Coordinates of N, CA and C and ligand atoms in Angstrom, one line a residue:
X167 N -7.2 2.9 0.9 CA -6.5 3.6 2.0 C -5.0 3.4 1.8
X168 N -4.2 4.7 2.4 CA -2.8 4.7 1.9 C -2.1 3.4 3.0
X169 N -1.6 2.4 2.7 CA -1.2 1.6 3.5 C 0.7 1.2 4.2
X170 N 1.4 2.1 3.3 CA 2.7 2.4 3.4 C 3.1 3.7 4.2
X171 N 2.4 4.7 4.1 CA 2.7 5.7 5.0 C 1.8 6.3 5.6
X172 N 1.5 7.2 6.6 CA 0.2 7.9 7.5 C 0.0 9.2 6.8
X173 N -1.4 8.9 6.3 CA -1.5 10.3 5.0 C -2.6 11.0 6.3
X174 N -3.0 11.9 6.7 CA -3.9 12.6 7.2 C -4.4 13.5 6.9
X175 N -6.0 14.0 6.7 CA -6.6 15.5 6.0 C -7.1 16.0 7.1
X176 N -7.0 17.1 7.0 CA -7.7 18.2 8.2 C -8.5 19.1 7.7
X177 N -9.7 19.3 7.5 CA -10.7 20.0 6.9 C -11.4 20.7 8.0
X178 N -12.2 22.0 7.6 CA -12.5 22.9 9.0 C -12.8 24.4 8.0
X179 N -13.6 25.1 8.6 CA -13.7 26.6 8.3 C -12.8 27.6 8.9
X180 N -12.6 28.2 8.4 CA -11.7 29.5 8.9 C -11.6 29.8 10.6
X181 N -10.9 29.8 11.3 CA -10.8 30.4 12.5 C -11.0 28.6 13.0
X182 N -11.3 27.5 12.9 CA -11.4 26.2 13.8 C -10.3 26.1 14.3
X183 N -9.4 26.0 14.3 CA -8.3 25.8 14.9 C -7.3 24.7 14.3
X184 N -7.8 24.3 13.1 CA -7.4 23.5 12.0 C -5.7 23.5 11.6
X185 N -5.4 24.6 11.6 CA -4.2 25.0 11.1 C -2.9 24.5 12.5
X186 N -3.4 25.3 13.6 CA -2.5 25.1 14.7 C -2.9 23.5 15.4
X187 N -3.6 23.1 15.2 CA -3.6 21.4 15.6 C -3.3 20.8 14.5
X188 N -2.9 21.2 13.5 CA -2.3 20.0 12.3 C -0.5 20.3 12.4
X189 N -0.4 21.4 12.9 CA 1.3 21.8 12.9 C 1.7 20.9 13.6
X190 N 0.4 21.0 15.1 CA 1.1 20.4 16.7 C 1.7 19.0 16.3
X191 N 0.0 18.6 15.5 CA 0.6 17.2 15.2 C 1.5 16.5 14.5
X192 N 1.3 17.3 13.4 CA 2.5 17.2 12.4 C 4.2 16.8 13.4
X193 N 4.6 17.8 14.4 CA 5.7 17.9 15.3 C 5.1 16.8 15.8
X194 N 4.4 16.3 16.7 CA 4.5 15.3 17.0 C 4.8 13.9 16.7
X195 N 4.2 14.1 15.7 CA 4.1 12.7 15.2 C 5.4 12.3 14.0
X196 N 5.8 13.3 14.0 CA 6.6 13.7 12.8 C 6.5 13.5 11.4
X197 N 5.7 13.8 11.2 CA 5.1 14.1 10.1 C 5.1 15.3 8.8
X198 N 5.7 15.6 7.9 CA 5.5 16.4 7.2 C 3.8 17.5 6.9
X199 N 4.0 18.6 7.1 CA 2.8 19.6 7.7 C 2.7 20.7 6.6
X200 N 1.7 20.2 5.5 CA 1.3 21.6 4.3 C 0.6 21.8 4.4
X201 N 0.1 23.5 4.5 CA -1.1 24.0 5.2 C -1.5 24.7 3.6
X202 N -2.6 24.0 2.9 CA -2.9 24.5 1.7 C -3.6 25.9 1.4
X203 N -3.9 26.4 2.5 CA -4.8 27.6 2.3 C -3.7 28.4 2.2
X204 N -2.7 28.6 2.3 CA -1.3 29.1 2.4 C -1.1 29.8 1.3
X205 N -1.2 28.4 -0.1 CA -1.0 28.4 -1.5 C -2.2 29.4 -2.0
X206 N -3.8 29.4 -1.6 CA -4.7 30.1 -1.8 C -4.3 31.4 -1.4
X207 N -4.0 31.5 -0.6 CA -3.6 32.9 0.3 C -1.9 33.7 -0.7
X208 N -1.1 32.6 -0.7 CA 0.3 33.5 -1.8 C -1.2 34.1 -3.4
X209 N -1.5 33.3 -3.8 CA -1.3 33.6 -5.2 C -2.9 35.1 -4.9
X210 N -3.2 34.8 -4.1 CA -4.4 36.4 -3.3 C -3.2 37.4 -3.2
X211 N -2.5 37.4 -2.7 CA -1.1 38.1 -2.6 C -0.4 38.8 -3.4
X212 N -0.4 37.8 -4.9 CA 0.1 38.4 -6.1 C -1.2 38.9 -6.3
X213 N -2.2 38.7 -6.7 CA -3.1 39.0 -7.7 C -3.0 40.4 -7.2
X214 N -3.4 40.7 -5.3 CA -3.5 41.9 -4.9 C -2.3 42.8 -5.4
X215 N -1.2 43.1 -5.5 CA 0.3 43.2 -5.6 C 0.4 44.2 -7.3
X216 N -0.6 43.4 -8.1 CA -0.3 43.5 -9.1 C -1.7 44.1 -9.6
X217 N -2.5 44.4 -8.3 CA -3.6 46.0 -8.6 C -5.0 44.6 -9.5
X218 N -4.7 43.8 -9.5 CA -6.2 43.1 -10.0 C -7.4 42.7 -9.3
X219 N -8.2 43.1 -9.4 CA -9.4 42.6 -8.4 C -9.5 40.8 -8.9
X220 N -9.7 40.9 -7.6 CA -10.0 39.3 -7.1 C -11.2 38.7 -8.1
X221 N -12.0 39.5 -8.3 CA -13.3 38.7 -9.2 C -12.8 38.4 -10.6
X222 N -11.5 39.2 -10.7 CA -11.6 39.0 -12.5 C -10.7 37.8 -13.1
X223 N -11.3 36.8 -13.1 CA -11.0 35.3 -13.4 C -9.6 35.4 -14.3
X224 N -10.4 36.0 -15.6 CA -9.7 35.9 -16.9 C -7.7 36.7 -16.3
X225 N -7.8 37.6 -15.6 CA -6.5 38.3 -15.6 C -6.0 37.6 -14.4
X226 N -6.6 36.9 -13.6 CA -6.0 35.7 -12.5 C -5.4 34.2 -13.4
X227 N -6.3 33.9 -14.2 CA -5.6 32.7 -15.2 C -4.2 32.9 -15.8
X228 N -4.5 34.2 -16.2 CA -3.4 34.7 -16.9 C -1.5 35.2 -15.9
X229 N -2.4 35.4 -14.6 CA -1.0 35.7 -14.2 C -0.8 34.2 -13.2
X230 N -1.6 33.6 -13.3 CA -1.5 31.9 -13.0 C -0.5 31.4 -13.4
X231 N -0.3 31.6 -14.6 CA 0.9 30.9 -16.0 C 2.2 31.1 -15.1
X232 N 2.4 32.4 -14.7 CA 3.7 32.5 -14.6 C 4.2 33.2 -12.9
X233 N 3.4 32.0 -12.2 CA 3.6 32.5 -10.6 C 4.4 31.2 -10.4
X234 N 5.0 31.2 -9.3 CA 6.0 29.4 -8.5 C 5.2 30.0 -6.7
X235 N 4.7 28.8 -6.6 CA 4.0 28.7 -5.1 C 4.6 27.7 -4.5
X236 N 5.0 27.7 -3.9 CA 5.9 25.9 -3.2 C 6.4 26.7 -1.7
X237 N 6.5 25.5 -1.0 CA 7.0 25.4 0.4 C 8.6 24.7 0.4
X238 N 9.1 25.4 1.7 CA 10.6 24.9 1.7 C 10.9 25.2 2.7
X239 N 11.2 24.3 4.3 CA 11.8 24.2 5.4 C 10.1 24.9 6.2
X240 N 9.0 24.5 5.4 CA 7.8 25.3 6.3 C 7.4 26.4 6.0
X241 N 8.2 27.1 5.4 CA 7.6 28.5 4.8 C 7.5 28.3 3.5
X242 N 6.7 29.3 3.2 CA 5.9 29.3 2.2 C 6.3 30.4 1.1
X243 N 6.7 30.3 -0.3 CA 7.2 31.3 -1.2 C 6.8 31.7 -2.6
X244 N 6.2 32.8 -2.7 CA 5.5 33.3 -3.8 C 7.1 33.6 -4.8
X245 N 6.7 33.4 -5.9 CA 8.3 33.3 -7.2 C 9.5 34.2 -6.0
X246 N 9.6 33.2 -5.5 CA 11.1 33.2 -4.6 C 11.2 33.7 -3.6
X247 N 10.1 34.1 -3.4 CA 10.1 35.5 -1.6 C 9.1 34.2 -0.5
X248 N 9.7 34.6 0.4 CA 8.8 33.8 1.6 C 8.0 35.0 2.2
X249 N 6.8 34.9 2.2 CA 5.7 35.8 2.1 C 5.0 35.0 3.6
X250 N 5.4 34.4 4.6 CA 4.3 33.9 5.3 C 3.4 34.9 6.2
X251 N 4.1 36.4 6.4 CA 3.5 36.8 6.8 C 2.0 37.7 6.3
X252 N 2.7 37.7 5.1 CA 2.2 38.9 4.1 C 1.0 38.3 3.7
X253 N 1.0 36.9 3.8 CA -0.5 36.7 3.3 C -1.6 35.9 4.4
X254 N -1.1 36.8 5.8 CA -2.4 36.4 7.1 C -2.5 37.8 7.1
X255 N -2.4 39.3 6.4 CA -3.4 40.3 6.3 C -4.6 39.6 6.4
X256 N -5.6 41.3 6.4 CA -7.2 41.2 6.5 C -7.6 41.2 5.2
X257 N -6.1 42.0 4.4 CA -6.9 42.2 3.1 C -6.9 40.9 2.3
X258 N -5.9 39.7 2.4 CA -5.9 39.0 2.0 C -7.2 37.9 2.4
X259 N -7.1 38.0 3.5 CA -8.4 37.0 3.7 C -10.1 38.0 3.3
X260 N -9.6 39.2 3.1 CA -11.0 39.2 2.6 C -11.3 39.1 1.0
X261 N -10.3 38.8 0.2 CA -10.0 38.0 -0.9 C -9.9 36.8 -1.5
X262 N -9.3 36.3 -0.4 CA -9.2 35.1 -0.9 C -9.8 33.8 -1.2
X263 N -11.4 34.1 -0.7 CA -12.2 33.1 -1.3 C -12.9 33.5 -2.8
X264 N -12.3 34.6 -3.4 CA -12.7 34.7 -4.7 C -11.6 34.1 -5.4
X265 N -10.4 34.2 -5.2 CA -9.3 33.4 -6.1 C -9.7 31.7 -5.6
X266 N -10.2 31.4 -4.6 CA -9.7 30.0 -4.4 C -11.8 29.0 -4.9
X267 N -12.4 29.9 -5.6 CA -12.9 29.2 -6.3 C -13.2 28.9 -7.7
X268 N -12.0 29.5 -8.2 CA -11.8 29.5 -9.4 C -11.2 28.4 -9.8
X269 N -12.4 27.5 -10.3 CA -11.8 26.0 -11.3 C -10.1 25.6 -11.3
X270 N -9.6 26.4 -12.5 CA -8.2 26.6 -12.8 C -7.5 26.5 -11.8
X271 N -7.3 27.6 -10.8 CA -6.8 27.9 -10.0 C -6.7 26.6 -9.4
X272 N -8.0 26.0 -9.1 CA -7.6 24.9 -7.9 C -7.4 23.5 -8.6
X273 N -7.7 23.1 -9.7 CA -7.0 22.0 -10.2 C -5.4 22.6 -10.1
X274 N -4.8 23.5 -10.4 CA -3.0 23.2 -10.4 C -2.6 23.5 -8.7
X275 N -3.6 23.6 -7.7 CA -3.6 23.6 -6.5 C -3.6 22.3 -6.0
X276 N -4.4 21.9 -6.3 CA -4.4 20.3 -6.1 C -3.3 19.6 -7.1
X277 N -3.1 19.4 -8.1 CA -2.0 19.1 -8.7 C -0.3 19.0 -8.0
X278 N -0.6 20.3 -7.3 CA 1.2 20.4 -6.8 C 0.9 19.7 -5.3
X279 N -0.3 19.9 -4.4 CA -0.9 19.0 -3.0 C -1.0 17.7 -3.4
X280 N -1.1 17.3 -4.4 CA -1.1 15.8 -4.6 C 0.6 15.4 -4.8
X281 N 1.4 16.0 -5.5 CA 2.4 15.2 -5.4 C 3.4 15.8 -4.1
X282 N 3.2 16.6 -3.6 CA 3.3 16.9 -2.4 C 3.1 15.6 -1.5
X283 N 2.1 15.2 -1.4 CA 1.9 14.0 -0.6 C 2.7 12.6 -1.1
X284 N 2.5 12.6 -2.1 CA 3.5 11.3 -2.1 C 4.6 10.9 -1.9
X285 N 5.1 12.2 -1.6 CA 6.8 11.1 -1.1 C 7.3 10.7 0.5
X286 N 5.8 11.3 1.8 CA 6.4 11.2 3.0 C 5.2 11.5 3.6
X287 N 5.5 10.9 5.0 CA 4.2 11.1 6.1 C 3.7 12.5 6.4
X288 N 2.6 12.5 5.9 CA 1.7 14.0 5.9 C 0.6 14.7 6.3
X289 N 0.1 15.4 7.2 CA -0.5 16.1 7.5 C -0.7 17.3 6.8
X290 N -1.8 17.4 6.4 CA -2.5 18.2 5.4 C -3.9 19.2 5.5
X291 N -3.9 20.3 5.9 CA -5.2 21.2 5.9 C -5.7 22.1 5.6
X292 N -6.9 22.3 5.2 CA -7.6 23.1 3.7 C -9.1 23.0 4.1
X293 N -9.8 23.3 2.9 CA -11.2 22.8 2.4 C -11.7 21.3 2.2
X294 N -10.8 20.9 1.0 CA -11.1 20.0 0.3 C -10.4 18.2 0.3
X295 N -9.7 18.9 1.3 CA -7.9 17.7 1.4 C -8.8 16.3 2.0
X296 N -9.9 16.1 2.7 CA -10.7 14.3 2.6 C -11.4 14.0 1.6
X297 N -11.8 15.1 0.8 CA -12.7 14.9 -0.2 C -12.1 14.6 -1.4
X298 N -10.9 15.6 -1.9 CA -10.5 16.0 -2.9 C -9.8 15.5 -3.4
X299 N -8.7 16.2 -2.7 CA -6.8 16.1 -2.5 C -6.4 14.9 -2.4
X300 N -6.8 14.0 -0.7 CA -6.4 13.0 -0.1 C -7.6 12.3 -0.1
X301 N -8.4 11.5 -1.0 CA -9.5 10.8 -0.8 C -9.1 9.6 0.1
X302 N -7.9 9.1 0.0 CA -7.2 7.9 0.2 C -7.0 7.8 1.7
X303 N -6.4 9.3 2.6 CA -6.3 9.6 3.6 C -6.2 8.4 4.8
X304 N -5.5 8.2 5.6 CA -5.7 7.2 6.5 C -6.7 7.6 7.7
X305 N -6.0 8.9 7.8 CA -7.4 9.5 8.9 C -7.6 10.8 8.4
X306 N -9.3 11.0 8.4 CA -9.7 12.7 8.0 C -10.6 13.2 8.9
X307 N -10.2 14.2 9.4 CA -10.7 14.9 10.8 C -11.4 16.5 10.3
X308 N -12.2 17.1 10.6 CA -13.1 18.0 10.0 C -13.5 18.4 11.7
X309 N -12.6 19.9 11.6 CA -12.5 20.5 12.5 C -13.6 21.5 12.5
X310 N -14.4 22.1 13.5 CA -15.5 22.7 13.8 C -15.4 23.5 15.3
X311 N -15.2 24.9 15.0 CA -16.6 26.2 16.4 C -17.2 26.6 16.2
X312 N -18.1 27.4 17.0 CA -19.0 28.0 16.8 C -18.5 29.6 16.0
X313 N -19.1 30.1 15.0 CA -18.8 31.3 14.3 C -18.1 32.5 15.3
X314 N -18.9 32.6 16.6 CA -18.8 33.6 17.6 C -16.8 33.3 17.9
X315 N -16.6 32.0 18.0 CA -15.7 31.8 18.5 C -14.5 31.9 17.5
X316 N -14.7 31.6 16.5 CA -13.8 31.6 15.3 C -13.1 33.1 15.0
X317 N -14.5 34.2 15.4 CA -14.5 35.2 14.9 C -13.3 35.9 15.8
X318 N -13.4 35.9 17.0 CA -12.8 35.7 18.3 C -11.6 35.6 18.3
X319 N -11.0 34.5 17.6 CA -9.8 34.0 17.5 C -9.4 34.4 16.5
X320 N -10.0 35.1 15.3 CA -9.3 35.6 14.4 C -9.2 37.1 14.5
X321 N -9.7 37.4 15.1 CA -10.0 39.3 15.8 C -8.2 39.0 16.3
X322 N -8.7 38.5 17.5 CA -7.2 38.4 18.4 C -5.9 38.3 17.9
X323 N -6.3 37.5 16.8 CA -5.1 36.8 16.0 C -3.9 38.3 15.3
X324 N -5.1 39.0 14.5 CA -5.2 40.0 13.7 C -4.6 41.0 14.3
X325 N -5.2 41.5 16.1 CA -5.0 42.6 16.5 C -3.3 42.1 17.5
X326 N -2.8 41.4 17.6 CA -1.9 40.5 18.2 C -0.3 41.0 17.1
X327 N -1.4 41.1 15.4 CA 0.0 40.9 14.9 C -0.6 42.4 14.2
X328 N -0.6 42.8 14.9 CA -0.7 44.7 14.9 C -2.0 45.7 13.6
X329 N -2.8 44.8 13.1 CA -3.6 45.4 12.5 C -4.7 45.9 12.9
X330 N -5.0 47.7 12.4 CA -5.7 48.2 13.0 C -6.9 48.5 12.3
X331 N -7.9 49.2 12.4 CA -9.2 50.0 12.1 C -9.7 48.5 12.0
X332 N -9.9 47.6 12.5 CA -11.1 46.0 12.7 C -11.3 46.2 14.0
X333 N -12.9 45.8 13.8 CA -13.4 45.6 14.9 C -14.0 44.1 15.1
X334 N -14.5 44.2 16.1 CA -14.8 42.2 16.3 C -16.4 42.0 15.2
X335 N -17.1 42.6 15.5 CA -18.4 42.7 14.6 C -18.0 42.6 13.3
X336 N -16.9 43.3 12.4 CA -16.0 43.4 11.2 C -16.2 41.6 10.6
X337 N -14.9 41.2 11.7 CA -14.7 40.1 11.5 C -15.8 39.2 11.4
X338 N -16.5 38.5 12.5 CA -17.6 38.5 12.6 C -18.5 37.9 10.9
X339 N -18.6 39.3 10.5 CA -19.5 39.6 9.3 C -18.3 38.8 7.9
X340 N -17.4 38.8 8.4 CA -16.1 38.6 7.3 C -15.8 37.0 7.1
X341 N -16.5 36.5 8.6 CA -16.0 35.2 8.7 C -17.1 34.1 7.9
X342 N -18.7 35.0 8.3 CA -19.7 34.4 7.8 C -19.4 34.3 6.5
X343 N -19.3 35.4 6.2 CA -19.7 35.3 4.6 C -18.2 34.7 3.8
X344 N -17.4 34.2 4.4 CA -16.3 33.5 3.8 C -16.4 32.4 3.9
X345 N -17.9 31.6 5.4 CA -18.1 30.3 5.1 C -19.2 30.5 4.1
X346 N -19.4 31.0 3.3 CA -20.8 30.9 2.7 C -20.1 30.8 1.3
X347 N -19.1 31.7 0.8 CA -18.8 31.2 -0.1 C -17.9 30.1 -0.3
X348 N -17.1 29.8 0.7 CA -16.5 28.7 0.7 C -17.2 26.8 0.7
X349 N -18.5 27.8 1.5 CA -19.3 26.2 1.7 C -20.2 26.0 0.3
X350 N -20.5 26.8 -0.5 CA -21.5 27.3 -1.5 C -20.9 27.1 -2.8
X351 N -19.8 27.1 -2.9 CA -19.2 27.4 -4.6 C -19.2 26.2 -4.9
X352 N -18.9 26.3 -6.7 CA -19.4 25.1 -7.0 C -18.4 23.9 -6.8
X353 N -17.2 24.4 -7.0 CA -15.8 23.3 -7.1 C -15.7 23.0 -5.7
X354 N -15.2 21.6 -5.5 CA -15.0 21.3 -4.1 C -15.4 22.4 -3.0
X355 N -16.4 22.5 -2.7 CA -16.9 23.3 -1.5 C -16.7 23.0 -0.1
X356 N -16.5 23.3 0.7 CA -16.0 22.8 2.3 C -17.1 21.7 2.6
X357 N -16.7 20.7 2.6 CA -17.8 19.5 2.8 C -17.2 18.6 4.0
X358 N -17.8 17.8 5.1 CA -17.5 16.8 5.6 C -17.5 15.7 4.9
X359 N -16.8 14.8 4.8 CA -16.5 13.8 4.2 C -17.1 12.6 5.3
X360 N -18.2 11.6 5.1 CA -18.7 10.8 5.6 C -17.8 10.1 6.7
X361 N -16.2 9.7 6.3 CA -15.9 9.0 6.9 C -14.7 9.9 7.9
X362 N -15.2 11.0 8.0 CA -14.4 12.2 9.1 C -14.7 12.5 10.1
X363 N -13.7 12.3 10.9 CA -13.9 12.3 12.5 C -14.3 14.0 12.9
X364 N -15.5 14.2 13.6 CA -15.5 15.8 13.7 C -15.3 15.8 15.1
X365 N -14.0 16.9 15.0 CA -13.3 17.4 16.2 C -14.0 19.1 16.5
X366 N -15.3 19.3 18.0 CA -15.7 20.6 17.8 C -14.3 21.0 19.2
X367 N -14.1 22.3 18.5 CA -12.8 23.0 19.5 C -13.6 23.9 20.2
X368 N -14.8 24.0 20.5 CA -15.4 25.7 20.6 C -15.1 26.0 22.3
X369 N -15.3 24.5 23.3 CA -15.1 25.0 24.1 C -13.8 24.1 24.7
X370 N -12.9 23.7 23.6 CA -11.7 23.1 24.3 C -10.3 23.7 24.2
X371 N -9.3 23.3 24.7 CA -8.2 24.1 24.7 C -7.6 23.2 23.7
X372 N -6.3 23.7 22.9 CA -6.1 23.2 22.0 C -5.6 21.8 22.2
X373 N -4.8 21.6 23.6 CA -4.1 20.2 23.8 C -5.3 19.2 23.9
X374 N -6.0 19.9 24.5 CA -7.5 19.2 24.7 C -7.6 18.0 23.0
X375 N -7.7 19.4 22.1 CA -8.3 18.9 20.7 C -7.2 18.0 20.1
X376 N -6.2 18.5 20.8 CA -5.2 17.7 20.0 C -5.0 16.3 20.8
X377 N -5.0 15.6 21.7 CA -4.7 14.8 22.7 C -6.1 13.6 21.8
X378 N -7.5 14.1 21.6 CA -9.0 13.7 21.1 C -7.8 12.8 19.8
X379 N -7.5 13.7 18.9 CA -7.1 13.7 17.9 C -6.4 12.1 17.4
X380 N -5.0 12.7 18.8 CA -4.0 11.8 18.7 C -4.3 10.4 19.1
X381 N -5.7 10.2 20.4 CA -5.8 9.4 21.2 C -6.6 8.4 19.5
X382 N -7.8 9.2 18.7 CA -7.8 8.4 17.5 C -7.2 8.0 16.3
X383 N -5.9 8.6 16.1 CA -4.7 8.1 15.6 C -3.9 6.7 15.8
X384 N -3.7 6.5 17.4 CA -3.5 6.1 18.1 C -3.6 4.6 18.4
X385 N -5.2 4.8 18.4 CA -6.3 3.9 18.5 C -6.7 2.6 17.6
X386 N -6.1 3.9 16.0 CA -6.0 2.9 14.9 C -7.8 3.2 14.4
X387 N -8.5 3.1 15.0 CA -10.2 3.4 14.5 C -10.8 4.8 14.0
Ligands
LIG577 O1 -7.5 28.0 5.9 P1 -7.3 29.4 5.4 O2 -8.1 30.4 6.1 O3 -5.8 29.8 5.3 O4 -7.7 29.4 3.8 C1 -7.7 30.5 3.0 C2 -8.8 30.4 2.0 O5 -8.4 29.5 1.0 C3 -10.2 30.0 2.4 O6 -11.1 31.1 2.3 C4 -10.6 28.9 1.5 C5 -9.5 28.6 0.6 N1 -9.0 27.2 0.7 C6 -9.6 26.4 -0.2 O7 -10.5 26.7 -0.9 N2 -9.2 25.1 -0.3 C7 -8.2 24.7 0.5 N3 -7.8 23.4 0.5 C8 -7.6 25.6 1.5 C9 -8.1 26.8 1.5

């Protein structure tokens, strides 16, 4: 266990609420906050950009070589542009579990998330970040709703930041089958990690989730 500074992983499926309770805490606690599906989501961004389908490994390796993915002040930048919005499209998430189980791809993913964490107090959330990334983690929380709900919140999310022709059933169908590949592939697959606290959000408010959170932070247990 990390014993010099407070390393924390936040693992969870798409739509848990994973993302917005690692920010909160991050600000609270003050803590440095990399949201790695971010990096999965820029380099879906290029590949889309640059007319390649998502399945074809070999021409994603290749434009691997010469992409820069890094964070700076919170936002997130594909070779120099801050893209944070450009890659919470539909089209990007309905992509993006084919780039992000590509071997390659996620060793130099992990690569740059690991030294990412070493220089400062961090909150971190993904797939893989108790298992993988941060095995060391001081605390690893593995966030969980029910599908109906996730779907819900990611409809709303979507239709909020003005995208149209989705419907809730769409998503829905979009969410399943991105936990299936995500829980299912062979490289780090979305796993609970034995010693992870599971936080379910389905029928809590976020302060709710977050308050559970902090009170076991807190607690030291
Ligand atoms: O958390 P998110 O929806 O922004 O993640 C986008 C995709 O990236 C998701 O389908 C799974 C993948 N991902 C991953 O494989 N490993 C991570 N550590 C984070 C995200």
């Amino acid at each position: 266990m990390e014993t010099d500074r407070l390393v924390i992983a936040v693992d969870g499926p798409a739509g848990s609420g994973k993302s917005t309770i690692a920010k909160r805490i991050a600000d609270i606690l003050g803590l440095e906050y990399i949201d790695t599906g971010a990096m999965y989501r820029a380099l879906t961004l290029k590949v889309i950009n640059e007319g390649i389908d998502s399945k074809d490994t070999e021409s994603i390796l290749e434009l691997l070589q010469t992409t820069s993915i890094y964070f700076k002040d919170n936002h997130i930048y594909l070779d120099g542009i801050m893209v944070d919005d450009k890659i919470r499209k539909n089209i990007i998430n309905k992509n993006v579990s084919n780039v992000a189980k590509i071997k390659k791809v996620r060793e130099k993913m992990v690569e740059i998330q690991q030294k990412l964490s070493k220089s400062s107090n961090i909150i971190m959330d993904g797939r893989d970040i108790g298992t993988v990334v941060l095995p060391r983690a001081n605390f690893k929380f593995f966030i969980i709703a029910s599908v109906e709900e996730r779907a819900r919140r990611r409809y709303k999310e979507l239709i909020e930041k003005g995208e149209k022709d989705i419907s809730y059933n769409q998503i829905l169908t979009e969410i399943k089958r991105r936990d299936k590949l995500d829980s299912t592939r062979k490289i780090s697959p979305l796993r609970k990690s034995p010693e992870s606290y599971e936080i379910d959000t389905t029928n809590k408010t976020i302060d709710q989730s977050i308050n559970e959170i902090i009170d076991i932070i807190k607690g030291g247990n």
